[in-house]
mmCIF file of C-alpha atoms and ligand atoms in Angstrom:
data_model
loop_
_atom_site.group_PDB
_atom_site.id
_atom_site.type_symbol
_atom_site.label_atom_id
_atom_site.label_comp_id
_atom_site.label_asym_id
_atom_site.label_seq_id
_atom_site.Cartn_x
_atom_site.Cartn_y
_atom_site.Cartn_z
ATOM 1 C CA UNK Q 1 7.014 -4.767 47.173
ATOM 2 C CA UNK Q 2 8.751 -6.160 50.117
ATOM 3 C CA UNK Q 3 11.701 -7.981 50.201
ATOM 4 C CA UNK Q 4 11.241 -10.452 53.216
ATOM 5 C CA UNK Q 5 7.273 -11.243 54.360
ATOM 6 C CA UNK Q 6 6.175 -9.167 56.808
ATOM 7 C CA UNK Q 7 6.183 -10.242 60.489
ATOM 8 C CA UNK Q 8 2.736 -9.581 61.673
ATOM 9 C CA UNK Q 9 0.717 -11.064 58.660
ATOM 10 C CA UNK Q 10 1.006 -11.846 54.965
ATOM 11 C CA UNK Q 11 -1.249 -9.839 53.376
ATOM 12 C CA UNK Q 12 -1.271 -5.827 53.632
ATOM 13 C CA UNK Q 13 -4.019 -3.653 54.722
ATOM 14 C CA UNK Q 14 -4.731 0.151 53.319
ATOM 15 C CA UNK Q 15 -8.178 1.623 54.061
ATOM 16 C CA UNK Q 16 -9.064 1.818 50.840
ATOM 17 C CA UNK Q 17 -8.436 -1.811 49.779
ATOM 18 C CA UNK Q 18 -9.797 -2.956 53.214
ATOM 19 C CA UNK Q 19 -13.584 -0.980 51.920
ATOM 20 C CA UNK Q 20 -13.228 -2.739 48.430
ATOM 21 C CA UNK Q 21 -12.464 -6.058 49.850
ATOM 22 C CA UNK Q 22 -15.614 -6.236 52.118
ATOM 23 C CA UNK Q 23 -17.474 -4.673 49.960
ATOM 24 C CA UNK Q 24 -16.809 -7.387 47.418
ATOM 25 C CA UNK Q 25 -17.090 -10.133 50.280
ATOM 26 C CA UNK Q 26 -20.454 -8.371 50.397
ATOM 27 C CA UNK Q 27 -21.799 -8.690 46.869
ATOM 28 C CA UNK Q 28 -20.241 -12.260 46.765
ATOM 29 C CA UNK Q 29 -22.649 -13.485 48.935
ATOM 30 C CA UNK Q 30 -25.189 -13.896 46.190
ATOM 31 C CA UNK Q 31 -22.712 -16.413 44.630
ATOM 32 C CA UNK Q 32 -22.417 -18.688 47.363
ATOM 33 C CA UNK Q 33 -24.375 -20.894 46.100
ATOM 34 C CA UNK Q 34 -22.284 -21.489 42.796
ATOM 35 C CA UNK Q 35 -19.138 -20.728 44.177
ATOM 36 C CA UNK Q 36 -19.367 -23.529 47.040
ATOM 37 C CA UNK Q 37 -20.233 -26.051 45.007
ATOM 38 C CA UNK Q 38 -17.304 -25.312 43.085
ATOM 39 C CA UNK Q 39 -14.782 -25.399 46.003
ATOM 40 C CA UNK Q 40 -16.235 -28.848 46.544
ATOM 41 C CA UNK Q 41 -15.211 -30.404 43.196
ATOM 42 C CA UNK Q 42 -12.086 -28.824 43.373
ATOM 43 C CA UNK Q 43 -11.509 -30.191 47.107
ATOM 44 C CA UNK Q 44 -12.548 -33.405 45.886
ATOM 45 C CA UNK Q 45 -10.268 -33.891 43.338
ATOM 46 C CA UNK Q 46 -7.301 -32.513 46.079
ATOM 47 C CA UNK Q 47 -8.424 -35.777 47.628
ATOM 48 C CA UNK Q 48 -8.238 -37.688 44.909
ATOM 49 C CA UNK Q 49 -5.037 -36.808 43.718
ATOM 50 C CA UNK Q 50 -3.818 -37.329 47.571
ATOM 51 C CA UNK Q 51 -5.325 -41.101 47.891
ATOM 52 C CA UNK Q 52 -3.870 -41.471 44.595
ATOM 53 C CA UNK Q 53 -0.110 -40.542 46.392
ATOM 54 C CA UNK Q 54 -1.100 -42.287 49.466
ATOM 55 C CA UNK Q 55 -2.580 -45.663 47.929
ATOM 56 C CA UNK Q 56 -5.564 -45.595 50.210
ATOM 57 C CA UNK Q 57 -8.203 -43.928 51.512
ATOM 58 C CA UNK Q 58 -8.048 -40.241 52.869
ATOM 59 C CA UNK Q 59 -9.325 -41.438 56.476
ATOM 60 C CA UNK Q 60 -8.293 -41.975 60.112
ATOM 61 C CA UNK Q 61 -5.300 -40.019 59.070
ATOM 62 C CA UNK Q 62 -3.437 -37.373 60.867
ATOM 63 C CA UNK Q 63 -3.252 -34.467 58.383
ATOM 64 C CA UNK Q 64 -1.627 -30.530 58.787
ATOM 65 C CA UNK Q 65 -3.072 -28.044 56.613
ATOM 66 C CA UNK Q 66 -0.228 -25.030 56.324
ATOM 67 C CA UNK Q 67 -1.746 -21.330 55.944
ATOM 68 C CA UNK Q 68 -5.903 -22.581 56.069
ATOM 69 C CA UNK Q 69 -6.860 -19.316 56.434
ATOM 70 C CA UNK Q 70 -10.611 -18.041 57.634
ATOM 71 C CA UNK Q 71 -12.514 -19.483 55.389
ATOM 72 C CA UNK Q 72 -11.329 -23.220 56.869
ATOM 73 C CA UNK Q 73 -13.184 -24.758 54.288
ATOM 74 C CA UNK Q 74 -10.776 -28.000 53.160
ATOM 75 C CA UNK Q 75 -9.860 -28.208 56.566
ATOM 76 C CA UNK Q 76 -13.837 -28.916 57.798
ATOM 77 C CA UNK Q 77 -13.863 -30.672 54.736
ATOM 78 C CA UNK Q 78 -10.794 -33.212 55.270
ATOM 79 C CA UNK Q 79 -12.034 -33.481 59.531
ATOM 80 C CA UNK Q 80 -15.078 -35.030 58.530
ATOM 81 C CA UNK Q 81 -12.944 -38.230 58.908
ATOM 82 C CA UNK Q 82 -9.237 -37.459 59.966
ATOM 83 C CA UNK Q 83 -7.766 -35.376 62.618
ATOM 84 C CA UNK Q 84 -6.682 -32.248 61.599
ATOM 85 C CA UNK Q 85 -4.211 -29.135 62.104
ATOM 86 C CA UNK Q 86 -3.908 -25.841 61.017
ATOM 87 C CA UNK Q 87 -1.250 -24.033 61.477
ATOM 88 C CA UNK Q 88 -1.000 -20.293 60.063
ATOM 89 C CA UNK Q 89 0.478 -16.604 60.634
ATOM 90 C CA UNK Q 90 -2.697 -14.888 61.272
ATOM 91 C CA UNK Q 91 -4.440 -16.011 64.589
ATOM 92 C CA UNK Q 92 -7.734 -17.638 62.901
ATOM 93 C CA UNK Q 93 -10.790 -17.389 65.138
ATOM 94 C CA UNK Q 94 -13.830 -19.733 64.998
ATOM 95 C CA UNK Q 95 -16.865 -17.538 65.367
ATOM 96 C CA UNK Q 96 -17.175 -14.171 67.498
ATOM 97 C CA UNK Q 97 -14.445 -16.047 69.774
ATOM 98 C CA UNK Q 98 -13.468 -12.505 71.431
ATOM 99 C CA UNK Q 99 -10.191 -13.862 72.990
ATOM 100 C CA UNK Q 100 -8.617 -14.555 69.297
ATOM 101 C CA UNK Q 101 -9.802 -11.058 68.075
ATOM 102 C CA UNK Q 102 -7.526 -9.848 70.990
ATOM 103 C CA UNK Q 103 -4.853 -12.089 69.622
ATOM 104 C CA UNK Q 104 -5.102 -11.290 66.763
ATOM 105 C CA UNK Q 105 -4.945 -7.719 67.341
ATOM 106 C CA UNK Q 106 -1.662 -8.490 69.183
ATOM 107 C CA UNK Q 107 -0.162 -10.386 66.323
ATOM 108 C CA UNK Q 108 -1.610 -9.234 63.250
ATOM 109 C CA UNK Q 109 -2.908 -5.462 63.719
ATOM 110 C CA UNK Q 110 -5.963 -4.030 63.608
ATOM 111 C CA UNK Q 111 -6.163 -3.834 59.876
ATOM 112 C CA UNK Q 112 -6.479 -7.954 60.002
ATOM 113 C CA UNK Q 113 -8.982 -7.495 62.694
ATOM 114 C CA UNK Q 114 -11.633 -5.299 60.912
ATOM 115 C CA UNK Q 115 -11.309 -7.496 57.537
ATOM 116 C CA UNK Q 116 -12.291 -10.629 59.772
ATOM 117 C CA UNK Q 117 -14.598 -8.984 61.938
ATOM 118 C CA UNK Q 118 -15.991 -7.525 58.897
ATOM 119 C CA UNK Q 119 -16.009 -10.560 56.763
ATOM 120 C CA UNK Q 120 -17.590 -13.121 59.792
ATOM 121 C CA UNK Q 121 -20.748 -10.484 60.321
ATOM 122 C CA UNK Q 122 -21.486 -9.840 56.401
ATOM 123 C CA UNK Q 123 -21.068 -13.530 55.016
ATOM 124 C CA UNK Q 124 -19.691 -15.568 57.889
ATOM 125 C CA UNK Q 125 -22.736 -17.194 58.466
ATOM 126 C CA UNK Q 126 -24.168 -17.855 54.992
ATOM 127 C CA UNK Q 127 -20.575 -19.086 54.014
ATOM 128 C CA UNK Q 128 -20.586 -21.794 57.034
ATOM 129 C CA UNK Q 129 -24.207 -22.643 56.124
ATOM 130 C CA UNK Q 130 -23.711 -23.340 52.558
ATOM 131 C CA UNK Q 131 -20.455 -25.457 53.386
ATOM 132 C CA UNK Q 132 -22.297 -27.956 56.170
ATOM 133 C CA UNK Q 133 -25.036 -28.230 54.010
ATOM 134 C CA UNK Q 134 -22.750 -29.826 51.152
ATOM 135 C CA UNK Q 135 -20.680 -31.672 53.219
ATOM 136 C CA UNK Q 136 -24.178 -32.961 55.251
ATOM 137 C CA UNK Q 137 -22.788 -32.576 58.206
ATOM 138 C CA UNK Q 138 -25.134 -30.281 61.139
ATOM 139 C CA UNK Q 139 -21.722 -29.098 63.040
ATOM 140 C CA UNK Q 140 -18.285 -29.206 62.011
ATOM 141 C CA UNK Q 141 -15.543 -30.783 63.150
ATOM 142 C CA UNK Q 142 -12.927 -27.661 63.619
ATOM 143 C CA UNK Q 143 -9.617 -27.806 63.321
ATOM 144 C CA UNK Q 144 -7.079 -27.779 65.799
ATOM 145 C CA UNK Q 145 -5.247 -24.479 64.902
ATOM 146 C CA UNK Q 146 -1.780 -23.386 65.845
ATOM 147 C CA UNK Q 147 -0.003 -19.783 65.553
ATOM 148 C CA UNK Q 148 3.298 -20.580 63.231
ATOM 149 C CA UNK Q 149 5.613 -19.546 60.349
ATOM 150 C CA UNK Q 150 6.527 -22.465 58.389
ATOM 151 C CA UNK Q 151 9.340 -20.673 57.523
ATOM 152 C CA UNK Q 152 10.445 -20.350 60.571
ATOM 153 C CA UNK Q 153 11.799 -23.358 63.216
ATOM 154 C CA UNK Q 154 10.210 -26.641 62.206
ATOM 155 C CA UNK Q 155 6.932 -26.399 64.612
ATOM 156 C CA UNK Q 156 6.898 -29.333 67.127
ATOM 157 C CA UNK Q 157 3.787 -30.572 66.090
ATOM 158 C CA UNK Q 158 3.284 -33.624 64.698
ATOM 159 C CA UNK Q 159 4.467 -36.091 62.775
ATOM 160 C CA UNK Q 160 1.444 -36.477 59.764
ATOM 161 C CA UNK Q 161 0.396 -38.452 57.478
ATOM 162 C CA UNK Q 162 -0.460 -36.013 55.074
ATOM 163 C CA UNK Q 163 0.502 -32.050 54.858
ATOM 164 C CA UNK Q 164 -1.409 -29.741 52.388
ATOM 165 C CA UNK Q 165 -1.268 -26.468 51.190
ATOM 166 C CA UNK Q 166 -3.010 -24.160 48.700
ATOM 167 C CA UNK Q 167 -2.494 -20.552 47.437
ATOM 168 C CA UNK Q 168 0.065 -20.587 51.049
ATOM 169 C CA UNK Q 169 3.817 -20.692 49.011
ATOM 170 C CA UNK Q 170 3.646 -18.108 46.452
ATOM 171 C CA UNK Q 171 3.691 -15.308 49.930
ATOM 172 C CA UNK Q 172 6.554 -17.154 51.507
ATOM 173 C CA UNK Q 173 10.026 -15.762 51.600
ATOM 174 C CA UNK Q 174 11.371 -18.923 52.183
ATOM 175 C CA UNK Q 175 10.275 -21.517 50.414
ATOM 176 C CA UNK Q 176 13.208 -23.705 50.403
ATOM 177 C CA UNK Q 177 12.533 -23.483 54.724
ATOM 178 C CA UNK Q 178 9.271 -24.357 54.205
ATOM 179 C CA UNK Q 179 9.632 -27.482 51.893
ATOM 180 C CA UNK Q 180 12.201 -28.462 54.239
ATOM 181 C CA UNK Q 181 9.772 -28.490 57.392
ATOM 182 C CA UNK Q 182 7.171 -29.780 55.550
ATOM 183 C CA UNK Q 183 9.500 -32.930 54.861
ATOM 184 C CA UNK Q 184 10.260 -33.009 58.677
ATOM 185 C CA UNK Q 185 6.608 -32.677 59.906
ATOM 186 C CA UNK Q 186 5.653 -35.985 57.499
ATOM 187 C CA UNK Q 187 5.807 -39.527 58.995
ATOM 188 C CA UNK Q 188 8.046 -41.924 56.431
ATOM 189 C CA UNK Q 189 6.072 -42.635 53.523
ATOM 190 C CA UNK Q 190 3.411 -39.369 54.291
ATOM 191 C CA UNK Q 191 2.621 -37.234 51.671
ATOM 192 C CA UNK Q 192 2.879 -33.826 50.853
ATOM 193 C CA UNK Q 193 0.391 -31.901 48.312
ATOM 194 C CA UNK Q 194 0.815 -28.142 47.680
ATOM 195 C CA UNK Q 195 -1.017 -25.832 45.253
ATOM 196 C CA UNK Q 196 0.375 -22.472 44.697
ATOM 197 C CA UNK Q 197 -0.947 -19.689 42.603
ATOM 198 C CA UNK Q 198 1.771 -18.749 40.191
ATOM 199 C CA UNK Q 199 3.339 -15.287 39.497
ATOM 200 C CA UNK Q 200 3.456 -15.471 35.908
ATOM 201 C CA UNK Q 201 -0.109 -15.910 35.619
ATOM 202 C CA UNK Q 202 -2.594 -13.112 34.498
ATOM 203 C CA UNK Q 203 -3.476 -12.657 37.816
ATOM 204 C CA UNK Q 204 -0.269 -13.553 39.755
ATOM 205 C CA UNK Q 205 -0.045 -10.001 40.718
ATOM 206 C CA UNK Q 206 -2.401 -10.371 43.574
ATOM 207 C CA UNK Q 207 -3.995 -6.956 43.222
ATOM 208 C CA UNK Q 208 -7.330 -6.272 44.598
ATOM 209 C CA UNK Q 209 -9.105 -5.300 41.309
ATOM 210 C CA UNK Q 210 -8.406 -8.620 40.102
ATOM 211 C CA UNK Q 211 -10.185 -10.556 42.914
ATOM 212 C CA UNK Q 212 -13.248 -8.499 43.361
ATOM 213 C CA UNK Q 213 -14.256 -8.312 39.905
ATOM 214 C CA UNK Q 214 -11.872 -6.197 37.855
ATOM 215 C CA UNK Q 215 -9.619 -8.574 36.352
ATOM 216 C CA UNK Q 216 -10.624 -8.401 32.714
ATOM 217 C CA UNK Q 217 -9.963 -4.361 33.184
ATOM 218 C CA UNK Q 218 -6.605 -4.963 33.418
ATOM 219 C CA UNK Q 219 -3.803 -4.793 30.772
ATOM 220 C CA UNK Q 220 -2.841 -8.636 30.361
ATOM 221 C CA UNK Q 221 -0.164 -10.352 32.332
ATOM 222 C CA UNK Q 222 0.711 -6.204 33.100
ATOM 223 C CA UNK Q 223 2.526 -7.119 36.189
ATOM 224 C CA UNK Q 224 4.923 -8.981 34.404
ATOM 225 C CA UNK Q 225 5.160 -5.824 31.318
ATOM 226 C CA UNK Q 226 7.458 -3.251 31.918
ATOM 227 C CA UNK Q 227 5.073 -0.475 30.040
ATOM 228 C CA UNK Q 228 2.368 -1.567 32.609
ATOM 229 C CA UNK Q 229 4.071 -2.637 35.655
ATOM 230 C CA UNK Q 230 3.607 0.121 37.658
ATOM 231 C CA UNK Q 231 0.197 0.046 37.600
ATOM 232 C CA UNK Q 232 -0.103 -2.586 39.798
ATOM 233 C CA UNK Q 233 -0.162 -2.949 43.971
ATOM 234 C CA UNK Q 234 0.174 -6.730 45.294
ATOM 235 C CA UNK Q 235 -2.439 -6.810 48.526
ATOM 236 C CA UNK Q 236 -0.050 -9.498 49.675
ATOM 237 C CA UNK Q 237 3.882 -10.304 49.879
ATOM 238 C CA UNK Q 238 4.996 -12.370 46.630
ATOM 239 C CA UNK Q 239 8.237 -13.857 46.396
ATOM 240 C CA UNK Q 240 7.595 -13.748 42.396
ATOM 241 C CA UNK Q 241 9.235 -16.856 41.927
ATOM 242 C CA UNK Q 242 8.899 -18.541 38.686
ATOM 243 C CA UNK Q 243 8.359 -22.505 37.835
ATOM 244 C CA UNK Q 244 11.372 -23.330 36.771
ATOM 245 C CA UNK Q 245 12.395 -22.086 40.579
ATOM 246 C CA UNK Q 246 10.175 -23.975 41.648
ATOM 247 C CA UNK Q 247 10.965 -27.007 39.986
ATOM 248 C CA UNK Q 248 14.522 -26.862 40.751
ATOM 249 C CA UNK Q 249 13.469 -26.415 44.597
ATOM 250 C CA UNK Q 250 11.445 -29.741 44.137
ATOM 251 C CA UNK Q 251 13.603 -31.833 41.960
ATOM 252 C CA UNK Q 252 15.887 -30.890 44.585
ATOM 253 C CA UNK Q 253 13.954 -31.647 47.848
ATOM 254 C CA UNK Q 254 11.649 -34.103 46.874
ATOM 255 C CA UNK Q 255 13.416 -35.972 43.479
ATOM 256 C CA UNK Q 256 9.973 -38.264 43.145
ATOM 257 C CA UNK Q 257 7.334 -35.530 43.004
ATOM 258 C CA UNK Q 258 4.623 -34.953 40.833
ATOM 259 C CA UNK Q 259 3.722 -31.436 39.217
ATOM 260 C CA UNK Q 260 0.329 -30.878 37.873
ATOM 261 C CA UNK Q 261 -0.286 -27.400 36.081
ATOM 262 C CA UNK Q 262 -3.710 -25.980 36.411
ATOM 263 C CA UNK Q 263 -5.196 -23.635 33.630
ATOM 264 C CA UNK Q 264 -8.606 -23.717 34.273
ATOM 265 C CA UNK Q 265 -10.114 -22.067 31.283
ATOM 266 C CA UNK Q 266 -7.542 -19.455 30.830
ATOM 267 C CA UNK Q 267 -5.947 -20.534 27.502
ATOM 268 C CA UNK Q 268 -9.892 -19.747 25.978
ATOM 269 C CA UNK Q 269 -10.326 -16.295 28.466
ATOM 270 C CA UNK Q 270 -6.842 -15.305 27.154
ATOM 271 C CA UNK Q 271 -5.580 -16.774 24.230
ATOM 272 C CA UNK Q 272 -8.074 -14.531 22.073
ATOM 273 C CA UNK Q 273 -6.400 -11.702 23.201
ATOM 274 C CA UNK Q 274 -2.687 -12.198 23.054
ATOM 275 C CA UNK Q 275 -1.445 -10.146 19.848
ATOM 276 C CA UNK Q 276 2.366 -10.776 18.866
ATOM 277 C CA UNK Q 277 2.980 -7.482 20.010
ATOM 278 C CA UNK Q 278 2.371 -8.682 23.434
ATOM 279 C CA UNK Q 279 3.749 -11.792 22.795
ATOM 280 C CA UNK Q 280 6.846 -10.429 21.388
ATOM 281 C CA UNK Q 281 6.625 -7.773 24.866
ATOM 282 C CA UNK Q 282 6.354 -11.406 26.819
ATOM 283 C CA UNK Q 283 9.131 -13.119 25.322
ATOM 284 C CA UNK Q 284 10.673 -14.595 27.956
ATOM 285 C CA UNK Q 285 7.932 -16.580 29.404
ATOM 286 C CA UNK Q 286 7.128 -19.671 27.795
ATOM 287 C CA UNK Q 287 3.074 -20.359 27.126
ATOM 288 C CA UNK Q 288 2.852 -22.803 30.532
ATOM 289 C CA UNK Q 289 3.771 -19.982 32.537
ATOM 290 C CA UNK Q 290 1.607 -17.429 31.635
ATOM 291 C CA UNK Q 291 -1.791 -19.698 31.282
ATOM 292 C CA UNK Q 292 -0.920 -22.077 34.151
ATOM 293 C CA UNK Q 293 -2.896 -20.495 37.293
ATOM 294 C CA UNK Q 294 -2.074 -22.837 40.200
ATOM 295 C CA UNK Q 295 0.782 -25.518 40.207
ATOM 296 C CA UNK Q 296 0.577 -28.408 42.183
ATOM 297 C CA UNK Q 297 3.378 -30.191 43.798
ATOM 298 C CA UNK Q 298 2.920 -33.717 45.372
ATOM 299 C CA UNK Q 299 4.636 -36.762 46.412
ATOM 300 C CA UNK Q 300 6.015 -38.802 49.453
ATOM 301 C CA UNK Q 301 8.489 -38.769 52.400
ATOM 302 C CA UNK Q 302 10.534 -41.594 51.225
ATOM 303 C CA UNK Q 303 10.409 -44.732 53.648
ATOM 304 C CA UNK Q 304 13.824 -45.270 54.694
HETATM 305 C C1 SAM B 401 -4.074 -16.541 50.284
HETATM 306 S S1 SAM B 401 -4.386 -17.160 51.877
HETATM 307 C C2 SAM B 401 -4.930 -18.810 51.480
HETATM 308 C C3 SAM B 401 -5.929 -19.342 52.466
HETATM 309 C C4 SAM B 401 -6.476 -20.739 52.118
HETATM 310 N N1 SAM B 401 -5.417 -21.724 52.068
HETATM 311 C C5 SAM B 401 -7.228 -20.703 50.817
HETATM 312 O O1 SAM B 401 -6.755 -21.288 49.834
HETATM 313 O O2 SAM B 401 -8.295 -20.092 50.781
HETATM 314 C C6 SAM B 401 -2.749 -17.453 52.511
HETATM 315 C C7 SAM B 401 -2.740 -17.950 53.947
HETATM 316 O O3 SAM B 401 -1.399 -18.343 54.261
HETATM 317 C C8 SAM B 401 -1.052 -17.841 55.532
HETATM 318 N N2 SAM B 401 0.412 -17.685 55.582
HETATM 319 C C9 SAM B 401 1.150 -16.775 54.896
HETATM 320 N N3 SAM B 401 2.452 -16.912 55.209
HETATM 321 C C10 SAM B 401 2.542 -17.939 56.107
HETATM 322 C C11 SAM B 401 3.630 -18.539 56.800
HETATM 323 N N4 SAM B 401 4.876 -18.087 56.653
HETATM 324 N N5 SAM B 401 3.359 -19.572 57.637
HETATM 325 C C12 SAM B 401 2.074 -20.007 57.819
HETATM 326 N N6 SAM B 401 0.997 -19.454 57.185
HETATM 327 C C13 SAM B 401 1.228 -18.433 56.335
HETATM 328 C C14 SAM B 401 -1.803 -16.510 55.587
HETATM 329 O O4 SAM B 401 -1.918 -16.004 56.901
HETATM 330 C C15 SAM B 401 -3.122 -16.873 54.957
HETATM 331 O O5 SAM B 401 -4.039 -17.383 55.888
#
């Protein structure tokens, strides 16, 4: 694993997990119509818990969205009525737009440009389909989308009303940097909402098998067992921080917050299975960490 994140892009790139990842891309496609509909509800409640923060409506706002990725999916979703930004480390091209595939080769390497390439021809078109159609909307209103590290200088962009985040903070190296820009990019009284996907859960590891269809092949929370550890190959930098870093970094930073632990249904997937030999093997990590998948942090610039 490496220490700091790597300069050209987050995520790493072997041949081998390149073919496996576009091959499950592939096979996915027959699940976009469950999966989307999914996405929605869980971008809806984002909102939600965001107008909750805000005390009004999530429109006419100005809104950043740190590390959107290709998919762009809450970002579409959120510029249906605000203006928004996204700024991340890999150049993120809308469509065949040949001039960011050149960028991108520049910035991220070719690996990053045959995943994208890859992923835009085999389900790039059925994924933006599916998404317009449940958001009604015929064309979508893109992003604006900057090249920057939010661990690096605070971007000049800005300020917002609102800056988001998911699955972004568990691959910085920095996170204390990032938290700070985020608090500088936000107007007085803006809010900030980031989901992360946390290292101690069963799939914190970020390898491959576990996101194209392997996870339950796995030995249980192995990444974080030192007879199993080194079976496992992150496809991503991790700073494997654990909650109660995080929580110090926002009790710190932003003393008002809000956390919200997500399990989804992994207390019934895993539950069954935990023995007390691998409890006892897991002793240091309370319950919360290991079945909590994504945290949420969220709260407000104060005023003055
Ligand atoms: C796991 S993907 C998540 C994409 C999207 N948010 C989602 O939930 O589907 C992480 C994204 O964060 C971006 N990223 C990683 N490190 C970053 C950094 N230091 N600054 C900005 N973006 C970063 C990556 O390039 C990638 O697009």
């Amino acid at each position: 694993m490496h220490d700091v994140q790597p300069q050209k892009s987050y995520a790493t790139f072997g041949l081998a997990r390149s073919i496996r990842q576009l091959k499950h891309v592939w096979e996915s496609r027959r699940q976009i119509d469950t999966d989307m509909p999914t996405l929605l509800g869980l971008v809806q409640e984002s909102e939600q818990r965001i107008q909750r923060q805000l005390g009004r409506k999530v429109e006419q706002l100005q809104m950043l969205e740190i590390g959107p990725g290709q998919g762009l999916e809450r970002a579409r979703y959120f510029g249906r009525k605000n203006t928004v930004t996204g700024m991340d480390l890999d150049v993120i091209p809308v469509g065949f737009d040949m001039s960011s595939y050149l960028h991108m080769l520049q910035e991220n390497g070719p690996g990053r440009v045959v995943k994208s390439i890859g992923r835009r021809m085999l389900i790039g078109e059925a994924h933006d389909t599916a998404w317009a159609s449940l958001l009604g909307v015929e064309t979508f209103n893109n992003p604006k989308l900057i090249h920057g590290n939010i661990c690096g200088e605070t971007p000049n962009v800005g300020p917002f009303d609102v800056v988001m985040s998911w699955s972004v903070f568990e691959h910085l190296p920095n996170p204390r940097q990032a938290v700070e820009n985020v608090l500088k990019l936000l107007k007085p009284g803006g809010v900030f909402y980031i989901s992360l996907h946390l290292y101690t859960s069963n799939n914190g590891h970020h390898d491959i098998r576990a996101f194209t269809g392997d996870e339950d092949s796995l030995p249980l929370w192995g990444h974080l067992r030192p007879s199993t550890e080194e079976m496992f190959a992150p496809s991503a930098y991790l700073n494997q921080w654990r909650l109660s870093q995080w929580r110090q970094l926002f009790a710190e930073m932003a003393p008002d917050h809000q956390e919200i632990l997500e399990a989804f249904e992994s207390y019934e997937r895993f539950a069954p299975r935990m023995t007390p030999q691998l409890r006892d093997e897991l002793a240091e990590y309370a319950d919360e960490e290991l079945y909590t998948i994504n945290v949420v942090y969220t709260g407000r610039k104060p005023i003055a």
